[in-house]
mmCIF file of N, CA and C in Angstrom:
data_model
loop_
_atom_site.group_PDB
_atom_site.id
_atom_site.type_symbol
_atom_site.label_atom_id
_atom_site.label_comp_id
_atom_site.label_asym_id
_atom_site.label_seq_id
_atom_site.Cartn_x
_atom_site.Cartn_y
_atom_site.Cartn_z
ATOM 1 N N UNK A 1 -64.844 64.307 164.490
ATOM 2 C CA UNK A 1 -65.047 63.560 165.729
ATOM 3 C C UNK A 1 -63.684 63.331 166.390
ATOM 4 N N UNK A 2 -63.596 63.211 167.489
ATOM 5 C CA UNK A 2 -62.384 63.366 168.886
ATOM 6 C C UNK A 2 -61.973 61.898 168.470
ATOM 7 N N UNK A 3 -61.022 61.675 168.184
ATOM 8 C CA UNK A 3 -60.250 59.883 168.977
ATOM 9 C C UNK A 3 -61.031 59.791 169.880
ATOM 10 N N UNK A 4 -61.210 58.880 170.077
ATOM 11 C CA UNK A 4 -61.527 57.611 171.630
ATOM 12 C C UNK A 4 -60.176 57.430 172.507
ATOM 13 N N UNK A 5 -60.386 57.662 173.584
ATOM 14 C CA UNK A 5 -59.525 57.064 174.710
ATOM 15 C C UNK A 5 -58.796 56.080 174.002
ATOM 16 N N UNK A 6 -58.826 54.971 173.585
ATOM 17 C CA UNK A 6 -58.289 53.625 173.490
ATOM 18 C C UNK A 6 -56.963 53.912 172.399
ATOM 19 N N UNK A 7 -57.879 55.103 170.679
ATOM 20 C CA UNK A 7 -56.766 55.476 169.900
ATOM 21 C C UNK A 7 -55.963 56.075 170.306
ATOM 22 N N UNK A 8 -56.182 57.234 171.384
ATOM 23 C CA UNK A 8 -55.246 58.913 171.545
ATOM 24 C C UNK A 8 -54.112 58.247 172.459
ATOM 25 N N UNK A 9 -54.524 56.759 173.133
ATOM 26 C CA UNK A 9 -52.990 56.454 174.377
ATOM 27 C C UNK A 9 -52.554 55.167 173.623
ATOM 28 N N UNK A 10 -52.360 55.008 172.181
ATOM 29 C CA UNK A 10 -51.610 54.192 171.838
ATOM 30 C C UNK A 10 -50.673 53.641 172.729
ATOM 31 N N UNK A 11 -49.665 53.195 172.684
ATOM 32 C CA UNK A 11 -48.526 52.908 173.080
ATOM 33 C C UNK A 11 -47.855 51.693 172.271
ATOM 34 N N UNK A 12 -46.734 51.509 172.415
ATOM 35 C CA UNK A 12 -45.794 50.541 171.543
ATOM 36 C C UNK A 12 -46.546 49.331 172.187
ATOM 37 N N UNK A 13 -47.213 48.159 172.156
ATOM 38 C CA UNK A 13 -47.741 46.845 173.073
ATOM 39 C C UNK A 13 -46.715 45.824 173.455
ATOM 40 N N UNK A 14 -46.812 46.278 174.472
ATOM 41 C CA UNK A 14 -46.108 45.234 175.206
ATOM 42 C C UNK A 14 -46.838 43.808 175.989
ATOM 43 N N UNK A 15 -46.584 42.383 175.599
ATOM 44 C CA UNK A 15 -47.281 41.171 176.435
ATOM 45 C C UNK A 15 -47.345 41.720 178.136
ATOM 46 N N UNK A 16 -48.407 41.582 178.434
ATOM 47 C CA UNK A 16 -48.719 41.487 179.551
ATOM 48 C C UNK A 16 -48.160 40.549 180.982
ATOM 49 N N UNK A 17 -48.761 39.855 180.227
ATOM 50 C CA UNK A 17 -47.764 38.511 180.688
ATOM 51 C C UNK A 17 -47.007 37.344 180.600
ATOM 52 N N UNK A 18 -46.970 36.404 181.446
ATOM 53 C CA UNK A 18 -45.260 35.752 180.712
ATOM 54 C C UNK A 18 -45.967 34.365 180.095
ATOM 55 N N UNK A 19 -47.177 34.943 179.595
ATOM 56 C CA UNK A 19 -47.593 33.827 178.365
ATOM 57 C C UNK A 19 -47.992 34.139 177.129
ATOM 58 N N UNK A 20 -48.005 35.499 177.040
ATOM 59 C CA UNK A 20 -48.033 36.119 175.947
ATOM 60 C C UNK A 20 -49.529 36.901 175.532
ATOM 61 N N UNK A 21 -49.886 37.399 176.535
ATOM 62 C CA UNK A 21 -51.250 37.830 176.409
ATOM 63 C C UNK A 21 -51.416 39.075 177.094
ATOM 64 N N UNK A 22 -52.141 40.257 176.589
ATOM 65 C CA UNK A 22 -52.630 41.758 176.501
ATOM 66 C C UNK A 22 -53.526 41.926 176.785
ATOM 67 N N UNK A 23 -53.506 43.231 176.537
ATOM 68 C CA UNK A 23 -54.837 43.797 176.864
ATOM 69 C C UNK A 23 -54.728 45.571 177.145
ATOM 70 N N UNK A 24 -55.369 46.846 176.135
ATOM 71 C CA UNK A 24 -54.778 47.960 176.098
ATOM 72 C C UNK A 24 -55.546 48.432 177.578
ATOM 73 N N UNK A 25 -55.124 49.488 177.688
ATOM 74 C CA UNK A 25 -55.309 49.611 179.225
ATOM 75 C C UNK A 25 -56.725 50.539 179.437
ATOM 76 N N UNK A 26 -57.624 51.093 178.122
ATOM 77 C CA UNK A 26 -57.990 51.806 178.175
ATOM 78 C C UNK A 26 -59.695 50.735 177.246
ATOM 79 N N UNK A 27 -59.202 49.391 177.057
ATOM 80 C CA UNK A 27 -60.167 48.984 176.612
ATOM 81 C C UNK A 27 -61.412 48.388 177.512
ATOM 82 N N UNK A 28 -61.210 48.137 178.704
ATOM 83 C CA UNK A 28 -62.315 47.586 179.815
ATOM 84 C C UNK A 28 -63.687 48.603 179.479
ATOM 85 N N UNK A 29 -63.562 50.160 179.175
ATOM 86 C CA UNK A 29 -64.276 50.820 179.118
ATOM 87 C C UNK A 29 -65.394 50.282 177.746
ATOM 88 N N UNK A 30 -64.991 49.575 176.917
ATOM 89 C CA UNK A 30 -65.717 48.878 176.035
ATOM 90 C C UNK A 30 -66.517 47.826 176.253
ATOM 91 N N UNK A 31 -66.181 46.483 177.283
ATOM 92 C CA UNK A 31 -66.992 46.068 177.817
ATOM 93 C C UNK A 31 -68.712 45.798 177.693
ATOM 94 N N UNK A 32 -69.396 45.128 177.423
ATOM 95 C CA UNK A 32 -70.445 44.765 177.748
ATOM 96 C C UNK A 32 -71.019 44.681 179.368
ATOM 97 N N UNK A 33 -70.053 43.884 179.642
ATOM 98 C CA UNK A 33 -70.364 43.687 181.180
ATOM 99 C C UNK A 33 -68.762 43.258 181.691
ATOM 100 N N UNK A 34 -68.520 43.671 183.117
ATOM 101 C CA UNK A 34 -67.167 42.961 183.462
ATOM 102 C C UNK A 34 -66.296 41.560 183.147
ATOM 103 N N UNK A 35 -65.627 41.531 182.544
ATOM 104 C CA UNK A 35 -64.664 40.796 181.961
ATOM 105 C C UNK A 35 -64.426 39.850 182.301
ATOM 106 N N UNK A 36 -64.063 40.042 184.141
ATOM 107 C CA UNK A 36 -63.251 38.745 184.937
ATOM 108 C C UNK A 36 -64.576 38.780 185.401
ATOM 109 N N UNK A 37 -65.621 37.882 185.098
ATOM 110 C CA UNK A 37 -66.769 37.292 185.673
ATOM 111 C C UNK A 37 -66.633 35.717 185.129
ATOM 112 N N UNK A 38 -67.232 35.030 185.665
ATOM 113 C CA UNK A 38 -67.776 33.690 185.210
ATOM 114 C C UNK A 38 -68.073 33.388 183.523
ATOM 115 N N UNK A 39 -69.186 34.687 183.508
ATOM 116 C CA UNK A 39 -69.460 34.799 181.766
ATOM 117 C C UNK A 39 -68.412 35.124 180.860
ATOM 118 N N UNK A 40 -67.722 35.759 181.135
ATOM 119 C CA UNK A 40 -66.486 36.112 180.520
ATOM 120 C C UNK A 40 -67.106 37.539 179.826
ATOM 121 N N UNK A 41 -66.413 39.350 179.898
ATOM 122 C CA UNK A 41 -67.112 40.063 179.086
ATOM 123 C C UNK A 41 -67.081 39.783 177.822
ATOM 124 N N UNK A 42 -67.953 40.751 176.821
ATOM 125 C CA UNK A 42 -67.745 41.150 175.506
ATOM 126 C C UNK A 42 -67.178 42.397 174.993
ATOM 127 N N UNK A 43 -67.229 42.751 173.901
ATOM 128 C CA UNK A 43 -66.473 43.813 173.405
ATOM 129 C C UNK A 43 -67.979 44.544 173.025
ATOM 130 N N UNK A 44 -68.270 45.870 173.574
ATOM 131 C CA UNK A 44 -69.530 45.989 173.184
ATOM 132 C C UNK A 44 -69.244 46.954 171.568
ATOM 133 N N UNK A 45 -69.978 46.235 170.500
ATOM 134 C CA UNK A 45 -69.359 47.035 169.247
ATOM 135 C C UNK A 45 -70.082 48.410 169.229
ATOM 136 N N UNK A 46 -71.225 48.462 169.696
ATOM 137 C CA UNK A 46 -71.840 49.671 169.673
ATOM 138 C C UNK A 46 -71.013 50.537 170.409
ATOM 139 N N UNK A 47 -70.760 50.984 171.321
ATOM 140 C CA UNK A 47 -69.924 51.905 171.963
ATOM 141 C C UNK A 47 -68.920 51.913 171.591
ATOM 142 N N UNK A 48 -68.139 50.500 170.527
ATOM 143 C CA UNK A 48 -67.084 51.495 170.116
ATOM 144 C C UNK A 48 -67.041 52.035 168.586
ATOM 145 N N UNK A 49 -68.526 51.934 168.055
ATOM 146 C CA UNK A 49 -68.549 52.569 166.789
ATOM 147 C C UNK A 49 -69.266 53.991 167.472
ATOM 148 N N UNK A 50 -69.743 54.027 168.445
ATOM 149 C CA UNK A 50 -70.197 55.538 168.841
ATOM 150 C C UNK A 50 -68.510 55.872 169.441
ATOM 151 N N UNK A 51 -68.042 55.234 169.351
ATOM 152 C CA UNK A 51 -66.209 56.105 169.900
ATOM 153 C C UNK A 51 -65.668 56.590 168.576
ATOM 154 N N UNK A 52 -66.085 56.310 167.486
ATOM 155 C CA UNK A 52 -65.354 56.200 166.165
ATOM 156 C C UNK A 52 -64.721 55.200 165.713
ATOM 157 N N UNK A 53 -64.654 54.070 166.336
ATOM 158 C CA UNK A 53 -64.101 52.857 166.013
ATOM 159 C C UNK A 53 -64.541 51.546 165.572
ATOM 160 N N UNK A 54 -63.940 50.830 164.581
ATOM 161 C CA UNK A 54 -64.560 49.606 164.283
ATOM 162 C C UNK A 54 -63.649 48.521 164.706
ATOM 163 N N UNK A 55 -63.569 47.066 164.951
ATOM 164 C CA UNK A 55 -62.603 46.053 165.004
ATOM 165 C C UNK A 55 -62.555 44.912 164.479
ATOM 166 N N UNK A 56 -61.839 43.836 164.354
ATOM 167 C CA UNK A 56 -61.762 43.005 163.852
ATOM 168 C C UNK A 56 -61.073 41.669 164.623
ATOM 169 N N UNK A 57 -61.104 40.445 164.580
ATOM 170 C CA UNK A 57 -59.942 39.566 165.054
ATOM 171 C C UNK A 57 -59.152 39.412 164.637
ATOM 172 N N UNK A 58 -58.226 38.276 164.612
ATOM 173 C CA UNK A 58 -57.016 37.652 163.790
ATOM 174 C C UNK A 58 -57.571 36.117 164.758
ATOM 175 N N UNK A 59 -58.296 34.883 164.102
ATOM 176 C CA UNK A 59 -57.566 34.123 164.852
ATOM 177 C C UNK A 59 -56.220 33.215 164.792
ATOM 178 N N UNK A 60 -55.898 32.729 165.756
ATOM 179 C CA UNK A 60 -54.619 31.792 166.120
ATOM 180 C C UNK A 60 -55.076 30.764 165.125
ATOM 181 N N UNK A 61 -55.430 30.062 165.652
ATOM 182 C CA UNK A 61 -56.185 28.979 164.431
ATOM 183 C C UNK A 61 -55.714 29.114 162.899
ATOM 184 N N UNK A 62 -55.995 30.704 162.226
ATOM 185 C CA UNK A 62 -55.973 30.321 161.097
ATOM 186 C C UNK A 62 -54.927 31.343 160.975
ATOM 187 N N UNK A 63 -53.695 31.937 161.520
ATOM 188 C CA UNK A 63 -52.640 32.913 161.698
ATOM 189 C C UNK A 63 -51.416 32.316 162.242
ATOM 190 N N UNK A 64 -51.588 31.110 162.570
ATOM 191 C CA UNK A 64 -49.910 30.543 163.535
ATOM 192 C C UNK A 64 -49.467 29.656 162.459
ATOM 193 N N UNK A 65 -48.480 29.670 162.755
ATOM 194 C CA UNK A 65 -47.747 28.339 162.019
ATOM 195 C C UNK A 65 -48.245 26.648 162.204
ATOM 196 N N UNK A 66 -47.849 26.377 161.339
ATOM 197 C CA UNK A 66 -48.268 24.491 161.875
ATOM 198 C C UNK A 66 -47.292 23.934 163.000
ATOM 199 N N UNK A 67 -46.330 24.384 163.908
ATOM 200 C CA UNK A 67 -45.401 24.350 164.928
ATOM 201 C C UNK A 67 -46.209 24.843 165.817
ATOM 202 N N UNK A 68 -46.616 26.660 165.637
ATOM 203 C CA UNK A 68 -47.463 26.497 166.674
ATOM 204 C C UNK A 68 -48.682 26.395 167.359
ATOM 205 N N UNK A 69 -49.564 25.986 166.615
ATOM 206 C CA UNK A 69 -50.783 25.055 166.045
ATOM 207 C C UNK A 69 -50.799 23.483 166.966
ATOM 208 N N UNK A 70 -49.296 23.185 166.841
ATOM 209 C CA UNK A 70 -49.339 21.584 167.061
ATOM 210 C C UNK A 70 -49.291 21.873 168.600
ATOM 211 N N UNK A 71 -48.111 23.040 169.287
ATOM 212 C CA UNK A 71 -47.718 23.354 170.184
ATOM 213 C C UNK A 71 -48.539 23.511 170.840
ATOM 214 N N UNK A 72 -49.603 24.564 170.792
ATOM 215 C CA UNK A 72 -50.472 24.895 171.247
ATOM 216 C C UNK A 72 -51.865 23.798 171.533
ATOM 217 N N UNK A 73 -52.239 23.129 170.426
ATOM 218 C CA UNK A 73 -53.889 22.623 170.709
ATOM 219 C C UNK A 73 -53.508 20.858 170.533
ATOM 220 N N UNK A 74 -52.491 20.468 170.611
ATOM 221 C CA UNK A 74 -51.829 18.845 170.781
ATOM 222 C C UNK A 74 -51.250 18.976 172.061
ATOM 223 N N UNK A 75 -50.077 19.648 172.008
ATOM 224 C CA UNK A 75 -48.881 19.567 173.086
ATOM 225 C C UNK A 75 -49.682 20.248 174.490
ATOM 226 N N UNK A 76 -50.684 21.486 174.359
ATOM 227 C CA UNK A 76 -50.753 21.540 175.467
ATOM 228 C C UNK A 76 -49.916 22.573 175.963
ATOM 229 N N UNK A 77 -49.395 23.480 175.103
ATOM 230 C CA UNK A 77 -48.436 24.572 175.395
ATOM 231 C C UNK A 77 -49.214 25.792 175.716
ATOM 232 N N UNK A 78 -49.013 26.939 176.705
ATOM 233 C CA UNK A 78 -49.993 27.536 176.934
ATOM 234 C C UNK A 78 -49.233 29.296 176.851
ATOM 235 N N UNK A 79 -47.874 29.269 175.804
ATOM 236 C CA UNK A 79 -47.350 30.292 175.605
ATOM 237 C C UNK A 79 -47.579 31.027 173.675
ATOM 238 N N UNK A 80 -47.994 32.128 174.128
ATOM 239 C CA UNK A 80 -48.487 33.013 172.642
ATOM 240 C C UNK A 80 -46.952 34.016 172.542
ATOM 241 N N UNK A 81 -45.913 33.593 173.239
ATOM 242 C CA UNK A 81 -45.225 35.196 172.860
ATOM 243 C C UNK A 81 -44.442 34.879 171.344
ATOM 244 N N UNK A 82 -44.347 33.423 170.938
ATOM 245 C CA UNK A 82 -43.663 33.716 169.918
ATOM 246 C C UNK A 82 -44.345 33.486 168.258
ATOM 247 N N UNK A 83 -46.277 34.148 168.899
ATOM 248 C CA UNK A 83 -46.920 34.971 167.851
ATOM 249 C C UNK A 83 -46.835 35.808 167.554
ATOM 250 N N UNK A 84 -47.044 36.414 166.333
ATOM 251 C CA UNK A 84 -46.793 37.680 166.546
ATOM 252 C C UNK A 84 -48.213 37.505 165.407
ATOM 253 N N UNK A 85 -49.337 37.985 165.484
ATOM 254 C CA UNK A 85 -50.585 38.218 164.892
ATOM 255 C C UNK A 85 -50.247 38.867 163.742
ATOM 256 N N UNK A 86 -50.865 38.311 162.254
ATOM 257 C CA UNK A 86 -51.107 39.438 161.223
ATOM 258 C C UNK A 86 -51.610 40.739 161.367
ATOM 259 N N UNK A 87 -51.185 41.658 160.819
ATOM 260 C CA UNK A 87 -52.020 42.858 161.119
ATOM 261 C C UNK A 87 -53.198 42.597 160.077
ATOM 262 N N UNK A 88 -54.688 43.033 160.214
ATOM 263 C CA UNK A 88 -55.632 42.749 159.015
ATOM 264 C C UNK A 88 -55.369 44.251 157.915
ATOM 265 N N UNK A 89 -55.859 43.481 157.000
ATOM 266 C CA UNK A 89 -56.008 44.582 155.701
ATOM 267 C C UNK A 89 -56.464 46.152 155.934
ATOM 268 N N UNK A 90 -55.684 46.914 155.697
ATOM 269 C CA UNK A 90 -56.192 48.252 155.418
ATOM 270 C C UNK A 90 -55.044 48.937 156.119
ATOM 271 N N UNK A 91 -55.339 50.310 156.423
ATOM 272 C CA UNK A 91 -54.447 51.189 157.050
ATOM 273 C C UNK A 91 -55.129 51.232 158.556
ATOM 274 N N UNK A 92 -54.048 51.796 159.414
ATOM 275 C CA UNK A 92 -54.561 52.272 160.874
ATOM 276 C C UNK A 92 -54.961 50.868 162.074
ATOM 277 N N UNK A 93 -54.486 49.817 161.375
ATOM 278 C CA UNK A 93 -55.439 49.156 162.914
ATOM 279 C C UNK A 93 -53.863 48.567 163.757
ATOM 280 N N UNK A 94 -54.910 48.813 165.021
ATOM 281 C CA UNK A 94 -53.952 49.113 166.181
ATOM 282 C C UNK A 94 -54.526 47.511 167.090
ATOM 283 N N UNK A 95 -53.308 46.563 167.420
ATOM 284 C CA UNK A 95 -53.499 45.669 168.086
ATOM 285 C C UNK A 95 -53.668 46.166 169.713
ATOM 286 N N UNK A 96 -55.000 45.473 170.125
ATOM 287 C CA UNK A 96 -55.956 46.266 171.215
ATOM 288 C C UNK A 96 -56.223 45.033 172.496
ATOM 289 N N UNK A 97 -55.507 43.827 171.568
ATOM 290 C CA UNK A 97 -55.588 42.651 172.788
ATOM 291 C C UNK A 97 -55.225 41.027 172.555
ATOM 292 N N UNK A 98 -54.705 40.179 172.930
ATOM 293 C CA UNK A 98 -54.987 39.170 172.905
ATOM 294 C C UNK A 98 -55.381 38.052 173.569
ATOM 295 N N UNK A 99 -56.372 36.984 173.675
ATOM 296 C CA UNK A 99 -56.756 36.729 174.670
ATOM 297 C C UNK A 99 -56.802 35.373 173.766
ATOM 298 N N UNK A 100 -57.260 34.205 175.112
ATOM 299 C CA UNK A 100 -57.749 32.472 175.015
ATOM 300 C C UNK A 100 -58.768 33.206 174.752
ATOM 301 N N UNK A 101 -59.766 32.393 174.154
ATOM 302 C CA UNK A 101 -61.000 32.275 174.028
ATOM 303 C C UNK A 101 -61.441 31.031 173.636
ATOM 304 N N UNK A 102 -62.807 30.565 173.499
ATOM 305 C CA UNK A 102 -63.049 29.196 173.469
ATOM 306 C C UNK A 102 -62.683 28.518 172.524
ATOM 307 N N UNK A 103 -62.758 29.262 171.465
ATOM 308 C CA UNK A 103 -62.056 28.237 170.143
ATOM 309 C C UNK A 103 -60.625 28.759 170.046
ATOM 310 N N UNK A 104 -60.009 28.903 170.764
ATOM 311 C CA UNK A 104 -58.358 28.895 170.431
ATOM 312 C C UNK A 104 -57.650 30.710 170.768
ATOM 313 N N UNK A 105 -56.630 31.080 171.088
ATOM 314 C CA UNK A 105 -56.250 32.714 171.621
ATOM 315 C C UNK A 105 -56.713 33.281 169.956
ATOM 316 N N UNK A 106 -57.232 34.862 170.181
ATOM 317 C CA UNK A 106 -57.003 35.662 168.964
ATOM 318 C C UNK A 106 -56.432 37.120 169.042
ATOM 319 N N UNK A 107 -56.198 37.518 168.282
ATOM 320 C CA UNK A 107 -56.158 38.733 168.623
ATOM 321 C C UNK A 107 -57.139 39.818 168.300
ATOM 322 N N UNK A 108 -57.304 41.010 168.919
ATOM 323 C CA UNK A 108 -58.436 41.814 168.780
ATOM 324 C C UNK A 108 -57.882 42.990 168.065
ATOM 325 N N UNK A 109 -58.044 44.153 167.477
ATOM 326 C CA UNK A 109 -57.743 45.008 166.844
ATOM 327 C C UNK A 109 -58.536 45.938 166.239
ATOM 328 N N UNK A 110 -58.239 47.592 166.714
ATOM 329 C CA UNK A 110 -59.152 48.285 166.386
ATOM 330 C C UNK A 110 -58.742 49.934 165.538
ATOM 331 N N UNK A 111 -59.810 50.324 165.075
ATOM 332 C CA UNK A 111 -58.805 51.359 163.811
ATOM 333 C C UNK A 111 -59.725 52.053 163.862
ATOM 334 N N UNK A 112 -59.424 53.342 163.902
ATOM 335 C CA UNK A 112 -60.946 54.541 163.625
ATOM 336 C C UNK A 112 -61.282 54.525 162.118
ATOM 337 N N UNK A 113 -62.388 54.307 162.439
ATOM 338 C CA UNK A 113 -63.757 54.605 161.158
ATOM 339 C C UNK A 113 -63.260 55.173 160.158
ATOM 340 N N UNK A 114 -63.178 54.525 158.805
ATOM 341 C CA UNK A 114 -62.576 55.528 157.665
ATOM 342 C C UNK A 114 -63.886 55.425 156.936
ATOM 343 N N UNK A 115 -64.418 56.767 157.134
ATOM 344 C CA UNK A 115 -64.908 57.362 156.236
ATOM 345 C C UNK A 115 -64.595 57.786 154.542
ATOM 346 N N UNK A 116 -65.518 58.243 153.823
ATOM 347 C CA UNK A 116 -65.229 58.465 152.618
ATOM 348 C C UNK A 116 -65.719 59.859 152.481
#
């Protein structure tokens, strides 16, 4: 099976913006429904296990330090750049986004299908 768009244009990730948040350029195509709506999109998993891909999170919550933990969901601080997300267990996964979400920013991450 072919890579997916999202694996074949890797690139080194760079923050998006000057709060510390991404997004690969090739992932909108995953989508459930448009993103910047009211509802907020989803990640539709079916289309990206028919791409060859599976994913996972990291959240902030249970991945930041207790500094920036306090920083973030006390203080009211609304900068992620000086996270840097665990990568999760295994080989191949490629950080694919990070975003707020309702319970706290996570990161998203996705790795082609290892078969056996």
């Amino acid at each position: 099976m072919a890579a997916a768009p999202i694996y074949a244009n890797v690139r080194d990730h760079v923050r998006d913006d000057e709060r510390g948040f991404t997004e690969h350029p090739d992932l909108p195509q995953f989508y459930d429904k448009p993103f910047n709506t009211e509802d907020e999109g989803f990640i539709d998993s079916k289309a990206l296990a028919q791409a060859g891909l599976e994913c996972t999170f990291v959240e902030f919550e249970y991945d930041a330090t207790d500094e920036q933990l306090e920083a973030w969901f006390e203080d009211g601080q609304d900068d992620l750049n000086g996270w840097t997300p665990s990568v999760p267990n295994g080989d191949g996964w490629l950080l694919a986004g990070i975003w707020d979400a309702e319970d706290g920013p996570l990161a998203f991450y996705v790795r082609e299908v290892v078969t056996a």
